[in-house]
């Protein structure tokens, strides 16, 4: 069974042949993700995927993120918590250089992805390796199939046909736990799905090309409790293949899904450690006050 | 007991008044079509559908009608309007195709790539251009472009080669299409820019975050989502081009001639023409002659039907796009 070994790490080369290759198709009859949660034990850290060294982000004069150093490991969920406006979303968007789209934003410090400075990478290549799920579900106005196939199509030189894409789309939808709900209506408009389904579709779209890191920006804040629970479970299953960084201002959620938790306040990284430590034995006074609900 | 809920009079009176106004507009349109069709009837009665075909010199045919007097013999109704129809199709079609390409690229640049300062200047200027009266474009065309084409582009050899068919003066399909494109492009850019701005930011960001570059994100997501508005822009521009009379009458050479693509692209573009709308304006002085009157109304009917068909085509083209939740 494939679940006995960690999944292979796929290196994406900038000038590699089309990403849609039969080699990355999963074995028939099941996938590691279904038993990923059981496979994973808390505290077991995989290799380091991303390293942040003295990361600062300025919007004009305003320093939104101040000298943050962190590491993001494979097989681990890092939850960023903190009150609104504390810089957690900015920090997240800096990891795939999405802050560059904001006029007037400047960054200091270094971000390494597998030891390579992200500034040295082609930005599109970086974003293929570091995928992102947004706060508001944002499926494109296309069919469900086309949404999941979007990145697969865009990332290959030759337009792959539907028969090539179909197994990859199915695999992504299965890993996102959406396959059973949509397998009969792959050509239906994605925008007709419910909010929770849309968000899982966005997760499927993001993981279809097998990124190494998945960034999630408050993925459940626009969803009802039941959809939230489904997505939290999904995060637990996905972490065996991926490094996941999730921003949330819901502390219970951070506790449920996070292996490591980083507490940010006004741009500072106040405390970073295993989830149990942050919630049960916080070291800093501000962390203690925040997790107890004194402010927030 | 259930009883029907009625809206209060203060609401219903607004509903009734506005409803009556809307019905009145509809009625006016229907009456107009009926009236124009009725007036145009004699020319169709004499020519049948051959009215639309090529055959003979359309300017000579119209002159015969003008001189026929109050009781024209049936033979004087003879008309083959193809050169005018072809002129309308050519000017409108080419201008809309070029305009659409230009407007799309310009609006992508404005929305996605232009620096803020440039955008702050360019958008108001484009809107201003959209409001320039067409006769000004016509004046620039006849004073600047037509002499330029006549003196520098048309050679003596060109003139000689078609000497016995048509006279090349500079007023041509080329100038007509160039000026018509310049005239309709601003409104198309304005509509496309608004449509692209209305595309939710999340879609574009989502695409960019999947590792596609901004151009591809724009092309595969934003333009796709804005297609209904782009179609609306094309339909509007088409309607404006169809109805453009004065400017085209000034720069097209105003000759009832059908530019022939088999003359080679160069001569084709340099040949003069006259579209339907310009013909209506130029022949409106001779409306006392019944044959001219009927013919001019027939031109009007054709233009009316074209714009109706255009709206219908635009509507039908938008339908499949609505399926995936693209707003219109």
PDB file of C-alpha atoms in Angstrom, chain B residues 1-294:
ATOM      1  CA  UNK B   1     -60.609  33.729   4.185  1.00  0.00           C
ATOM      2  CA  UNK B   2     -57.752  34.548   1.872  1.00  0.00           C
ATOM      3  CA  UNK B   3     -57.940  37.711  -0.071  1.00  0.00           C
ATOM      4  CA  UNK B   4     -55.632  39.066  -2.726  1.00  0.00           C
ATOM      5  CA  UNK B   5     -53.043  41.476  -1.447  1.00  0.00           C
ATOM      6  CA  UNK B   6     -53.065  44.674  -3.434  1.00  0.00           C
ATOM      7  CA  UNK B   7     -50.332  47.178  -3.573  1.00  0.00           C
ATOM      8  CA  UNK B   8     -51.253  50.633  -2.341  1.00  0.00           C
ATOM      9  CA  UNK B   9     -52.283  53.210  -4.934  1.00  0.00           C
ATOM     10  CA  UNK B  10     -49.113  55.231  -4.340  1.00  0.00           C
ATOM     11  CA  UNK B  11     -47.080  52.300  -5.696  1.00  0.00           C
ATOM     12  CA  UNK B  12     -49.505  51.232  -8.367  1.00  0.00           C
ATOM     13  CA  UNK B  13     -49.712  54.624  -9.997  1.00  0.00           C
ATOM     14  CA  UNK B  14     -45.964  54.600 -10.635  1.00  0.00           C
ATOM     15  CA  UNK B  15     -46.253  51.118 -12.090  1.00  0.00           C
ATOM     16  CA  UNK B  16     -49.111  52.139 -14.369  1.00  0.00           C
ATOM     17  CA  UNK B  17     -47.529  55.370 -15.562  1.00  0.00           C
ATOM     18  CA  UNK B  18     -44.171  53.805 -16.347  1.00  0.00           C
ATOM     19  CA  UNK B  19     -45.862  50.793 -17.939  1.00  0.00           C
ATOM     20  CA  UNK B  20     -47.879  53.083 -20.194  1.00  0.00           C
ATOM     21  CA  UNK B  21     -44.728  54.927 -21.227  1.00  0.00           C
ATOM     22  CA  UNK B  22     -42.951  51.680 -22.047  1.00  0.00           C
ATOM     23  CA  UNK B  23     -45.907  50.474 -24.117  1.00  0.00           C
ATOM     24  CA  UNK B  24     -45.988  53.803 -25.943  1.00  0.00           C
ATOM     25  CA  UNK B  25     -42.333  53.401 -26.923  1.00  0.00           C
ATOM     26  CA  UNK B  26     -43.021  49.909 -28.194  1.00  0.00           C
ATOM     27  CA  UNK B  27     -46.018  51.137 -30.161  1.00  0.00           C
ATOM     28  CA  UNK B  28     -43.998  53.930 -31.774  1.00  0.00           C
ATOM     29  CA  UNK B  29     -41.353  51.450 -32.915  1.00  0.00           C
ATOM     30  CA  UNK B  30     -43.926  49.077 -34.400  1.00  0.00           C
ATOM     31  CA  UNK B  31     -45.747  51.923 -36.163  1.00  0.00           C
ATOM     32  CA  UNK B  32     -42.479  53.214 -37.536  1.00  0.00           C
ATOM     33  CA  UNK B  33     -41.549  49.841 -39.023  1.00  0.00           C
ATOM     34  CA  UNK B  34     -45.035  49.452 -40.506  1.00  0.00           C
ATOM     35  CA  UNK B  35     -44.969  52.951 -41.987  1.00  0.00           C
ATOM     36  CA  UNK B  36     -41.511  52.562 -43.502  1.00  0.00           C
ATOM     37  CA  UNK B  37     -42.364  49.119 -44.899  1.00  0.00           C
ATOM     38  CA  UNK B  38     -45.558  50.483 -46.433  1.00  0.00           C
ATOM     39  CA  UNK B  39     -43.746  53.386 -48.087  1.00  0.00           C
ATOM     40  CA  UNK B  40     -41.013  51.084 -49.369  1.00  0.00           C
ATOM     41  CA  UNK B  41     -43.478  48.616 -50.859  1.00  0.00           C
ATOM     42  CA  UNK B  42     -43.611  49.931 -54.498  1.00  0.00           C
ATOM     43  CA  UNK B  43     -39.908  49.446 -55.115  1.00  0.00           C
ATOM     44  CA  UNK B  44     -40.018  45.862 -53.856  1.00  0.00           C
ATOM     45  CA  UNK B  45     -43.177  45.307 -55.879  1.00  0.00           C
ATOM     46  CA  UNK B  46     -41.329  46.240 -59.064  1.00  0.00           C
ATOM     47  CA  UNK B  47     -37.957  44.675 -58.342  1.00  0.00           C
ATOM     48  CA  UNK B  48     -38.712  41.769 -56.041  1.00  0.00           C
ATOM     49  CA  UNK B  49     -35.744  40.380 -54.157  1.00  0.00           C
ATOM     50  CA  UNK B  50     -33.543  41.200 -57.136  1.00  0.00           C
ATOM     51  CA  UNK B  51     -33.540  44.658 -55.589  1.00  0.00           C
ATOM     52  CA  UNK B  52     -30.656  43.397 -53.473  1.00  0.00           C
ATOM     53  CA  UNK B  53     -28.654  41.974 -56.386  1.00  0.00           C
ATOM     54  CA  UNK B  54     -25.892  43.601 -58.389  1.00  0.00           C
ATOM     55  CA  UNK B  55     -26.685  44.835 -61.888  1.00  0.00           C
ATOM     56  CA  UNK B  56     -26.057  48.058 -63.743  1.00  0.00           C
ATOM     57  CA  UNK B  57     -24.993  51.370 -62.315  1.00  0.00           C
ATOM     58  CA  UNK B  58     -26.967  52.216 -59.220  1.00  0.00           C
ATOM     59  CA  UNK B  59     -26.310  55.958 -59.523  1.00  0.00           C
ATOM     60  CA  UNK B  60     -27.722  56.010 -63.078  1.00  0.00           C
ATOM     61  CA  UNK B  61     -30.761  54.073 -61.903  1.00  0.00           C
ATOM     62  CA  UNK B  62     -31.445  56.571 -59.116  1.00  0.00           C
ATOM     63  CA  UNK B  63     -30.972  59.491 -61.534  1.00  0.00           C
ATOM     64  CA  UNK B  64     -33.576  57.965 -63.837  1.00  0.00           C
ATOM     65  CA  UNK B  65     -36.007  57.920 -60.907  1.00  0.00           C
ATOM     66  CA  UNK B  66     -35.268  61.542 -60.038  1.00  0.00           C
ATOM     67  CA  UNK B  67     -36.013  62.594 -63.604  1.00  0.00           C
ATOM     68  CA  UNK B  68     -39.062  60.359 -63.989  1.00  0.00           C
ATOM     69  CA  UNK B  69     -41.432  62.898 -62.425  1.00  0.00           C
ATOM     70  CA  UNK B  70     -44.645  62.423 -60.494  1.00  0.00           C
ATOM     71  CA  UNK B  71     -46.031  59.436 -62.421  1.00  0.00           C
ATOM     72  CA  UNK B  72     -43.048  57.240 -63.217  1.00  0.00           C
ATOM     73  CA  UNK B  73     -43.472  54.319 -65.609  1.00  0.00           C
ATOM     74  CA  UNK B  74     -42.890  50.935 -63.998  1.00  0.00           C
ATOM     75  CA  UNK B  75     -39.508  50.563 -65.729  1.00  0.00           C
ATOM     76  CA  UNK B  76     -38.176  53.592 -63.882  1.00  0.00           C
ATOM     77  CA  UNK B  77     -38.483  51.795 -60.554  1.00  0.00           C
ATOM     78  CA  UNK B  78     -35.701  49.500 -61.727  1.00  0.00           C
ATOM     79  CA  UNK B  79     -32.949  49.316 -59.065  1.00  0.00           C
ATOM     80  CA  UNK B  80     -30.173  46.920 -58.141  1.00  0.00           C
ATOM     81  CA  UNK B  81     -28.955  48.199 -54.777  1.00  0.00           C
ATOM     82  CA  UNK B  82     -26.103  45.734 -54.203  1.00  0.00           C
ATOM     83  CA  UNK B  83     -23.241  48.322 -54.391  1.00  0.00           C
ATOM     84  CA  UNK B  84     -24.830  50.327 -51.585  1.00  0.00           C
ATOM     85  CA  UNK B  85     -25.540  47.244 -49.469  1.00  0.00           C
ATOM     86  CA  UNK B  86     -22.035  45.943 -50.092  1.00  0.00           C
ATOM     87  CA  UNK B  87     -20.601  49.338 -49.161  1.00  0.00           C
ATOM     88  CA  UNK B  88     -22.516  49.259 -45.898  1.00  0.00           C
ATOM     89  CA  UNK B  89     -21.398  45.715 -45.100  1.00  0.00           C
ATOM     90  CA  UNK B  90     -17.773  46.532 -45.916  1.00  0.00           C
ATOM     91  CA  UNK B  91     -17.453  49.739 -43.945  1.00  0.00           C
ATOM     92  CA  UNK B  92     -19.373  48.448 -40.924  1.00  0.00           C
ATOM     93  CA  UNK B  93     -17.860  44.982 -40.889  1.00  0.00           C
ATOM     94  CA  UNK B  94     -14.247  46.029 -41.316  1.00  0.00           C
ATOM     95  CA  UNK B  95     -14.520  48.908 -38.859  1.00  0.00           C
ATOM     96  CA  UNK B  96     -16.143  46.717 -36.197  1.00  0.00           C
ATOM     97  CA  UNK B  97     -13.606  43.912 -36.615  1.00  0.00           C
ATOM     98  CA  UNK B  98     -10.613  46.263 -36.422  1.00  0.00           C
ATOM     99  CA  UNK B  99     -12.297  48.271 -33.679  1.00  0.00           C
ATOM    100  CA  UNK B 100     -12.962  45.166 -31.596  1.00  0.00           C
ATOM    101  CA  UNK B 101      -9.374  43.958 -31.807  1.00  0.00           C
ATOM    102  CA  UNK B 102      -8.041  47.385 -30.963  1.00  0.00           C
ATOM    103  CA  UNK B 103     -10.551  47.997 -28.169  1.00  0.00           C
ATOM    104  CA  UNK B 104      -9.821  44.636 -26.528  1.00  0.00           C
ATOM    105  CA  UNK B 105      -6.075  45.159 -26.487  1.00  0.00           C
ATOM    106  CA  UNK B 106      -6.421  48.750 -25.348  1.00  0.00           C
ATOM    107  CA  UNK B 107      -8.799  47.898 -22.527  1.00  0.00           C
ATOM    108  CA  UNK B 108      -6.588  45.039 -21.328  1.00  0.00           C
ATOM    109  CA  UNK B 109      -3.702  47.488 -21.244  1.00  0.00           C
ATOM    110  CA  UNK B 110      -5.719  50.122 -19.418  1.00  0.00           C
ATOM    111  CA  UNK B 111      -7.157  47.777 -16.807  1.00  0.00           C
ATOM    112  CA  UNK B 112      -4.205  45.506 -16.168  1.00  0.00           C
ATOM    113  CA  UNK B 113      -0.949  47.048 -17.248  1.00  0.00           C
ATOM    114  CA  UNK B 114      -1.200  50.834 -17.413  1.00  0.00           C
ATOM    115  CA  UNK B 115       0.506  52.764 -14.615  1.00  0.00           C
ATOM    116  CA  UNK B 116      -1.990  54.567 -12.401  1.00  0.00           C
ATOM    117  CA  UNK B 117      -1.088  58.030 -13.654  1.00  0.00           C
ATOM    118  CA  UNK B 118      -1.480  57.097 -17.291  1.00  0.00           C
ATOM    119  CA  UNK B 119      -4.788  55.404 -16.521  1.00  0.00           C
ATOM    120  CA  UNK B 120      -6.042  58.524 -14.772  1.00  0.00           C
ATOM    121  CA  UNK B 121      -5.505  60.463 -18.011  1.00  0.00           C
ATOM    122  CA  UNK B 122      -6.382  57.881 -20.607  1.00  0.00           C
ATOM    123  CA  UNK B 123      -9.808  56.814 -19.331  1.00  0.00           C
ATOM    124  CA  UNK B 124     -11.385  60.315 -19.279  1.00  0.00           C
ATOM    125  CA  UNK B 125      -9.836  61.100 -22.664  1.00  0.00           C
ATOM    126  CA  UNK B 126     -11.311  57.961 -24.181  1.00  0.00           C
ATOM    127  CA  UNK B 127     -14.737  58.881 -22.813  1.00  0.00           C
ATOM    128  CA  UNK B 128     -14.352  62.354 -24.234  1.00  0.00           C
ATOM    129  CA  UNK B 129     -13.444  60.960 -27.647  1.00  0.00           C
ATOM    130  CA  UNK B 130     -16.574  58.825 -27.579  1.00  0.00           C
ATOM    131  CA  UNK B 131     -18.607  62.026 -27.464  1.00  0.00           C
ATOM    132  CA  UNK B 132     -16.962  63.827 -30.407  1.00  0.00           C
ATOM    133  CA  UNK B 133     -19.585  64.513 -33.124  1.00  0.00           C
ATOM    134  CA  UNK B 134     -18.943  62.381 -36.190  1.00  0.00           C
ATOM    135  CA  UNK B 135     -18.984  65.328 -38.575  1.00  0.00           C
ATOM    136  CA  UNK B 136     -15.712  66.490 -37.042  1.00  0.00           C
ATOM    137  CA  UNK B 137     -14.122  63.172 -37.903  1.00  0.00           C
ATOM    138  CA  UNK B 138     -15.570  63.606 -41.394  1.00  0.00           C
ATOM    139  CA  UNK B 139     -14.002  67.055 -41.700  1.00  0.00           C
ATOM    140  CA  UNK B 140     -10.591  65.771 -40.632  1.00  0.00           C
ATOM    141  CA  UNK B 141     -10.991  62.929 -43.081  1.00  0.00           C
ATOM    142  CA  UNK B 142     -11.835  65.087 -46.054  1.00  0.00           C
ATOM    143  CA  UNK B 143      -9.242  67.760 -45.263  1.00  0.00           C
ATOM    144  CA  UNK B 144      -6.361  65.569 -44.141  1.00  0.00           C
ATOM    145  CA  UNK B 145      -6.689  61.878 -44.934  1.00  0.00           C
ATOM    146  CA  UNK B 146      -8.377  62.018 -48.332  1.00  0.00           C
ATOM    147  CA  UNK B 147      -5.774  64.394 -49.861  1.00  0.00           C
ATOM    148  CA  UNK B 148      -2.991  62.365 -48.273  1.00  0.00           C
ATOM    149  CA  UNK B 149      -4.240  59.101 -49.754  1.00  0.00           C
ATOM    150  CA  UNK B 150      -4.961  60.817 -53.070  1.00  0.00           C
ATOM    151  CA  UNK B 151      -1.499  62.394 -53.352  1.00  0.00           C
ATOM    152  CA  UNK B 152       0.801  59.858 -51.739  1.00  0.00           C
ATOM    153  CA  UNK B 153      -0.765  56.430 -51.866  1.00  0.00           C
ATOM    154  CA  UNK B 154      -2.671  56.320 -55.121  1.00  0.00           C
ATOM    155  CA  UNK B 155      -0.199  56.278 -58.003  1.00  0.00           C
ATOM    156  CA  UNK B 156      -0.816  57.352 -61.566  1.00  0.00           C
ATOM    157  CA  UNK B 157      -0.555  53.698 -62.445  1.00  0.00           C
ATOM    158  CA  UNK B 158      -3.364  52.838 -60.004  1.00  0.00           C
ATOM    159  CA  UNK B 159      -5.574  55.498 -61.539  1.00  0.00           C
ATOM    160  CA  UNK B 160      -4.844  54.334 -65.043  1.00  0.00           C
ATOM    161  CA  UNK B 161      -5.512  50.673 -64.281  1.00  0.00           C
ATOM    162  CA  UNK B 162      -9.172  51.296 -63.367  1.00  0.00           C
ATOM    163  CA  UNK B 163      -9.642  54.415 -65.500  1.00  0.00           C
ATOM    164  CA  UNK B 164     -12.660  53.102 -67.394  1.00  0.00           C
ATOM    165  CA  UNK B 165     -14.421  51.685 -64.335  1.00  0.00           C
ATOM    166  CA  UNK B 166     -14.069  54.195 -61.551  1.00  0.00           C
ATOM    167  CA  UNK B 167     -12.107  57.290 -60.699  1.00  0.00           C
ATOM    168  CA  UNK B 168      -9.706  57.091 -57.755  1.00  0.00           C
ATOM    169  CA  UNK B 169      -9.516  60.380 -55.874  1.00  0.00           C
ATOM    170  CA  UNK B 170      -8.403  59.428 -52.389  1.00  0.00           C
ATOM    171  CA  UNK B 171     -11.896  59.219 -50.937  1.00  0.00           C
ATOM    172  CA  UNK B 172     -12.015  55.474 -50.540  1.00  0.00           C
ATOM    173  CA  UNK B 173     -12.887  52.392 -48.575  1.00  0.00           C
ATOM    174  CA  UNK B 174      -9.553  52.751 -46.782  1.00  0.00           C
ATOM    175  CA  UNK B 175     -10.231  56.245 -45.473  1.00  0.00           C
ATOM    176  CA  UNK B 176     -13.838  55.375 -44.659  1.00  0.00           C
ATOM    177  CA  UNK B 177     -12.834  52.328 -42.608  1.00  0.00           C
ATOM    178  CA  UNK B 178      -9.970  54.110 -40.849  1.00  0.00           C
ATOM    179  CA  UNK B 179     -12.133  57.031 -39.768  1.00  0.00           C
ATOM    180  CA  UNK B 180     -15.107  54.869 -38.906  1.00  0.00           C
ATOM    181  CA  UNK B 181     -12.850  52.698 -36.735  1.00  0.00           C
ATOM    182  CA  UNK B 182     -11.427  55.739 -34.987  1.00  0.00           C
ATOM    183  CA  UNK B 183     -14.981  56.923 -34.445  1.00  0.00           C
ATOM    184  CA  UNK B 184     -16.382  53.738 -32.897  1.00  0.00           C
ATOM    185  CA  UNK B 185     -13.338  52.581 -30.944  1.00  0.00           C
ATOM    186  CA  UNK B 186     -13.671  54.938 -27.948  1.00  0.00           C
ATOM    187  CA  UNK B 187     -17.145  53.770 -26.998  1.00  0.00           C
ATOM    188  CA  UNK B 188     -16.010  50.145 -27.349  1.00  0.00           C
ATOM    189  CA  UNK B 189     -12.987  50.781 -25.135  1.00  0.00           C
ATOM    190  CA  UNK B 190     -15.159  52.524 -22.547  1.00  0.00           C
ATOM    191  CA  UNK B 191     -17.577  49.585 -22.389  1.00  0.00           C
ATOM    192  CA  UNK B 192     -14.811  46.962 -22.326  1.00  0.00           C
ATOM    193  CA  UNK B 193     -12.908  48.810 -19.600  1.00  0.00           C
ATOM    194  CA  UNK B 194     -16.018  49.000 -17.434  1.00  0.00           C
ATOM    195  CA  UNK B 195     -16.697  45.315 -18.044  1.00  0.00           C
ATOM    196  CA  UNK B 196     -13.162  44.291 -17.158  1.00  0.00           C
ATOM    197  CA  UNK B 197     -13.270  46.365 -13.988  1.00  0.00           C
ATOM    198  CA  UNK B 198     -16.501  44.615 -13.042  1.00  0.00           C
ATOM    199  CA  UNK B 199     -14.842  41.185 -13.134  1.00  0.00           C
ATOM    200  CA  UNK B 200     -14.462  40.113  -9.494  1.00  0.00           C
ATOM    201  CA  UNK B 201     -10.876  40.549  -8.322  1.00  0.00           C
ATOM    202  CA  UNK B 202     -10.956  37.084  -6.826  1.00  0.00           C
ATOM    203  CA  UNK B 203     -11.155  35.460 -10.247  1.00  0.00           C
ATOM    204  CA  UNK B 204      -8.112  37.211 -11.602  1.00  0.00           C
ATOM    205  CA  UNK B 205      -6.174  36.716  -8.373  1.00  0.00           C
ATOM    206  CA  UNK B 206      -7.191  33.081  -8.332  1.00  0.00           C
ATOM    207  CA  UNK B 207      -5.808  32.599 -11.816  1.00  0.00           C
ATOM    208  CA  UNK B 208      -2.581  34.446 -11.041  1.00  0.00           C
ATOM    209  CA  UNK B 209      -2.144  32.384  -7.875  1.00  0.00           C
ATOM    210  CA  UNK B 210      -2.324  29.245 -10.011  1.00  0.00           C
ATOM    211  CA  UNK B 211       0.868  30.310 -11.732  1.00  0.00           C
ATOM    212  CA  UNK B 212      -0.390  31.859 -14.963  1.00  0.00           C
ATOM    213  CA  UNK B 213       0.981  35.221 -15.987  1.00  0.00           C
ATOM    214  CA  UNK B 214      -1.154  38.351 -15.938  1.00  0.00           C
ATOM    215  CA  UNK B 215      -1.766  38.322 -19.662  1.00  0.00           C
ATOM    216  CA  UNK B 216      -3.072  34.748 -19.593  1.00  0.00           C
ATOM    217  CA  UNK B 217      -5.121  35.452 -16.469  1.00  0.00           C
ATOM    218  CA  UNK B 218      -6.656  38.407 -18.244  1.00  0.00           C
ATOM    219  CA  UNK B 219      -7.300  36.474 -21.414  1.00  0.00           C
ATOM    220  CA  UNK B 220      -8.587  33.197 -19.951  1.00  0.00           C
ATOM    221  CA  UNK B 221     -10.592  34.552 -17.040  1.00  0.00           C
ATOM    222  CA  UNK B 222     -11.352  38.276 -17.245  1.00  0.00           C
ATOM    223  CA  UNK B 223     -12.034  38.540 -20.978  1.00  0.00           C
ATOM    224  CA  UNK B 224     -13.981  35.315 -20.801  1.00  0.00           C
ATOM    225  CA  UNK B 225     -16.110  36.653 -17.990  1.00  0.00           C
ATOM    226  CA  UNK B 226     -16.592  39.959 -19.787  1.00  0.00           C
ATOM    227  CA  UNK B 227     -17.658  38.420 -23.103  1.00  0.00           C
ATOM    228  CA  UNK B 228     -21.304  39.486 -22.857  1.00  0.00           C
ATOM    229  CA  UNK B 229     -20.279  43.106 -22.387  1.00  0.00           C
ATOM    230  CA  UNK B 230     -17.800  42.816 -25.230  1.00  0.00           C
ATOM    231  CA  UNK B 231     -20.600  41.566 -27.460  1.00  0.00           C
ATOM    232  CA  UNK B 232     -22.771  44.437 -26.307  1.00  0.00           C
ATOM    233  CA  UNK B 233     -19.971  46.842 -27.219  1.00  0.00           C
ATOM    234  CA  UNK B 234     -19.665  45.290 -30.661  1.00  0.00           C
ATOM    235  CA  UNK B 235     -23.416  45.503 -31.251  1.00  0.00           C
ATOM    236  CA  UNK B 236     -23.518  49.129 -30.184  1.00  0.00           C
ATOM    237  CA  UNK B 237     -20.544  50.005 -32.365  1.00  0.00           C
ATOM    238  CA  UNK B 238     -22.098  48.126 -35.262  1.00  0.00           C
ATOM    239  CA  UNK B 239     -25.327  50.078 -34.896  1.00  0.00           C
ATOM    240  CA  UNK B 240     -23.413  53.336 -34.833  1.00  0.00           C
ATOM    241  CA  UNK B 241     -21.411  52.395 -37.908  1.00  0.00           C
ATOM    242  CA  UNK B 242     -24.532  51.266 -39.798  1.00  0.00           C
ATOM    243  CA  UNK B 243     -26.235  54.566 -39.180  1.00  0.00           C
ATOM    244  CA  UNK B 244     -23.240  56.788 -39.867  1.00  0.00           C
ATOM    245  CA  UNK B 245     -24.216  58.933 -42.864  1.00  0.00           C
ATOM    246  CA  UNK B 246     -22.587  62.353 -42.994  1.00  0.00           C
ATOM    247  CA  UNK B 247     -19.027  61.385 -42.179  1.00  0.00           C
ATOM    248  CA  UNK B 248     -19.056  58.463 -44.626  1.00  0.00           C
ATOM    249  CA  UNK B 249     -20.653  60.590 -47.303  1.00  0.00           C
ATOM    250  CA  UNK B 250     -17.733  63.000 -46.906  1.00  0.00           C
ATOM    251  CA  UNK B 251     -14.853  60.521 -47.051  1.00  0.00           C
ATOM    252  CA  UNK B 252     -16.122  57.517 -49.015  1.00  0.00           C
ATOM    253  CA  UNK B 253     -16.175  59.187 -52.414  1.00  0.00           C
ATOM    254  CA  UNK B 254     -19.955  58.907 -52.542  1.00  0.00           C
ATOM    255  CA  UNK B 255     -20.001  56.759 -55.662  1.00  0.00           C
ATOM    256  CA  UNK B 256     -22.466  53.917 -56.089  1.00  0.00           C
ATOM    257  CA  UNK B 257     -19.635  51.509 -56.722  1.00  0.00           C
ATOM    258  CA  UNK B 258     -18.936  48.120 -55.159  1.00  0.00           C
ATOM    259  CA  UNK B 259     -15.225  47.809 -54.316  1.00  0.00           C
ATOM    260  CA  UNK B 260     -14.060  44.544 -55.748  1.00  0.00           C
ATOM    261  CA  UNK B 261     -11.729  42.383 -53.637  1.00  0.00           C
ATOM    262  CA  UNK B 262     -10.585  40.606 -56.813  1.00  0.00           C
ATOM    263  CA  UNK B 263      -8.907  43.825 -57.928  1.00  0.00           C
ATOM    264  CA  UNK B 264      -6.226  42.973 -55.360  1.00  0.00           C
ATOM    265  CA  UNK B 265      -6.137  44.247 -51.783  1.00  0.00           C
ATOM    266  CA  UNK B 266      -4.512  47.536 -52.737  1.00  0.00           C
ATOM    267  CA  UNK B 267      -6.997  48.680 -55.361  1.00  0.00           C
ATOM    268  CA  UNK B 268      -9.857  47.200 -53.331  1.00  0.00           C
ATOM    269  CA  UNK B 269      -9.025  49.485 -50.418  1.00  0.00           C
ATOM    270  CA  UNK B 270      -8.530  52.528 -52.646  1.00  0.00           C
ATOM    271  CA  UNK B 271     -11.838  52.234 -54.488  1.00  0.00           C
ATOM    272  CA  UNK B 272     -14.689  54.572 -53.557  1.00  0.00           C
ATOM    273  CA  UNK B 273     -18.131  53.515 -52.417  1.00  0.00           C
ATOM    274  CA  UNK B 274     -21.270  54.818 -50.739  1.00  0.00           C
ATOM    275  CA  UNK B 275     -23.161  53.080 -47.943  1.00  0.00           C
ATOM    276  CA  UNK B 276     -26.953  53.074 -47.534  1.00  0.00           C
ATOM    277  CA  UNK B 277     -27.166  55.705 -44.807  1.00  0.00           C
ATOM    278  CA  UNK B 278     -25.198  58.213 -46.876  1.00  0.00           C
ATOM    279  CA  UNK B 279     -27.416  57.484 -49.882  1.00  0.00           C
ATOM    280  CA  UNK B 280     -30.490  58.305 -47.828  1.00  0.00           C
ATOM    281  CA  UNK B 281     -29.055  61.677 -46.872  1.00  0.00           C
ATOM    282  CA  UNK B 282     -27.963  62.526 -50.394  1.00  0.00           C
ATOM    283  CA  UNK B 283     -31.217  61.514 -52.040  1.00  0.00           C
ATOM    284  CA  UNK B 284     -33.505  63.132 -49.524  1.00  0.00           C
ATOM    285  CA  UNK B 285     -33.661  66.257 -51.682  1.00  0.00           C
ATOM    286  CA  UNK B 286     -35.466  64.393 -54.447  1.00  0.00           C
ATOM    287  CA  UNK B 287     -38.167  62.842 -52.286  1.00  0.00           C
ATOM    288  CA  UNK B 288     -40.952  64.432 -54.373  1.00  0.00           C
ATOM    289  CA  UNK B 289     -40.307  61.845 -57.042  1.00  0.00           C
ATOM    290  CA  UNK B 290     -42.369  58.811 -55.937  1.00  0.00           C
ATOM    291  CA  UNK B 291     -39.835  56.280 -57.172  1.00  0.00           C
ATOM    292  CA  UNK B 292     -37.002  57.926 -55.231  1.00  0.00           C
ATOM    293  CA  UNK B 293     -39.201  58.182 -52.193  1.00  0.00           C
ATOM    294  CA  UNK B 294     -40.029  54.515 -52.231  1.00  0.00           C
TER     295      UNK B 294
END
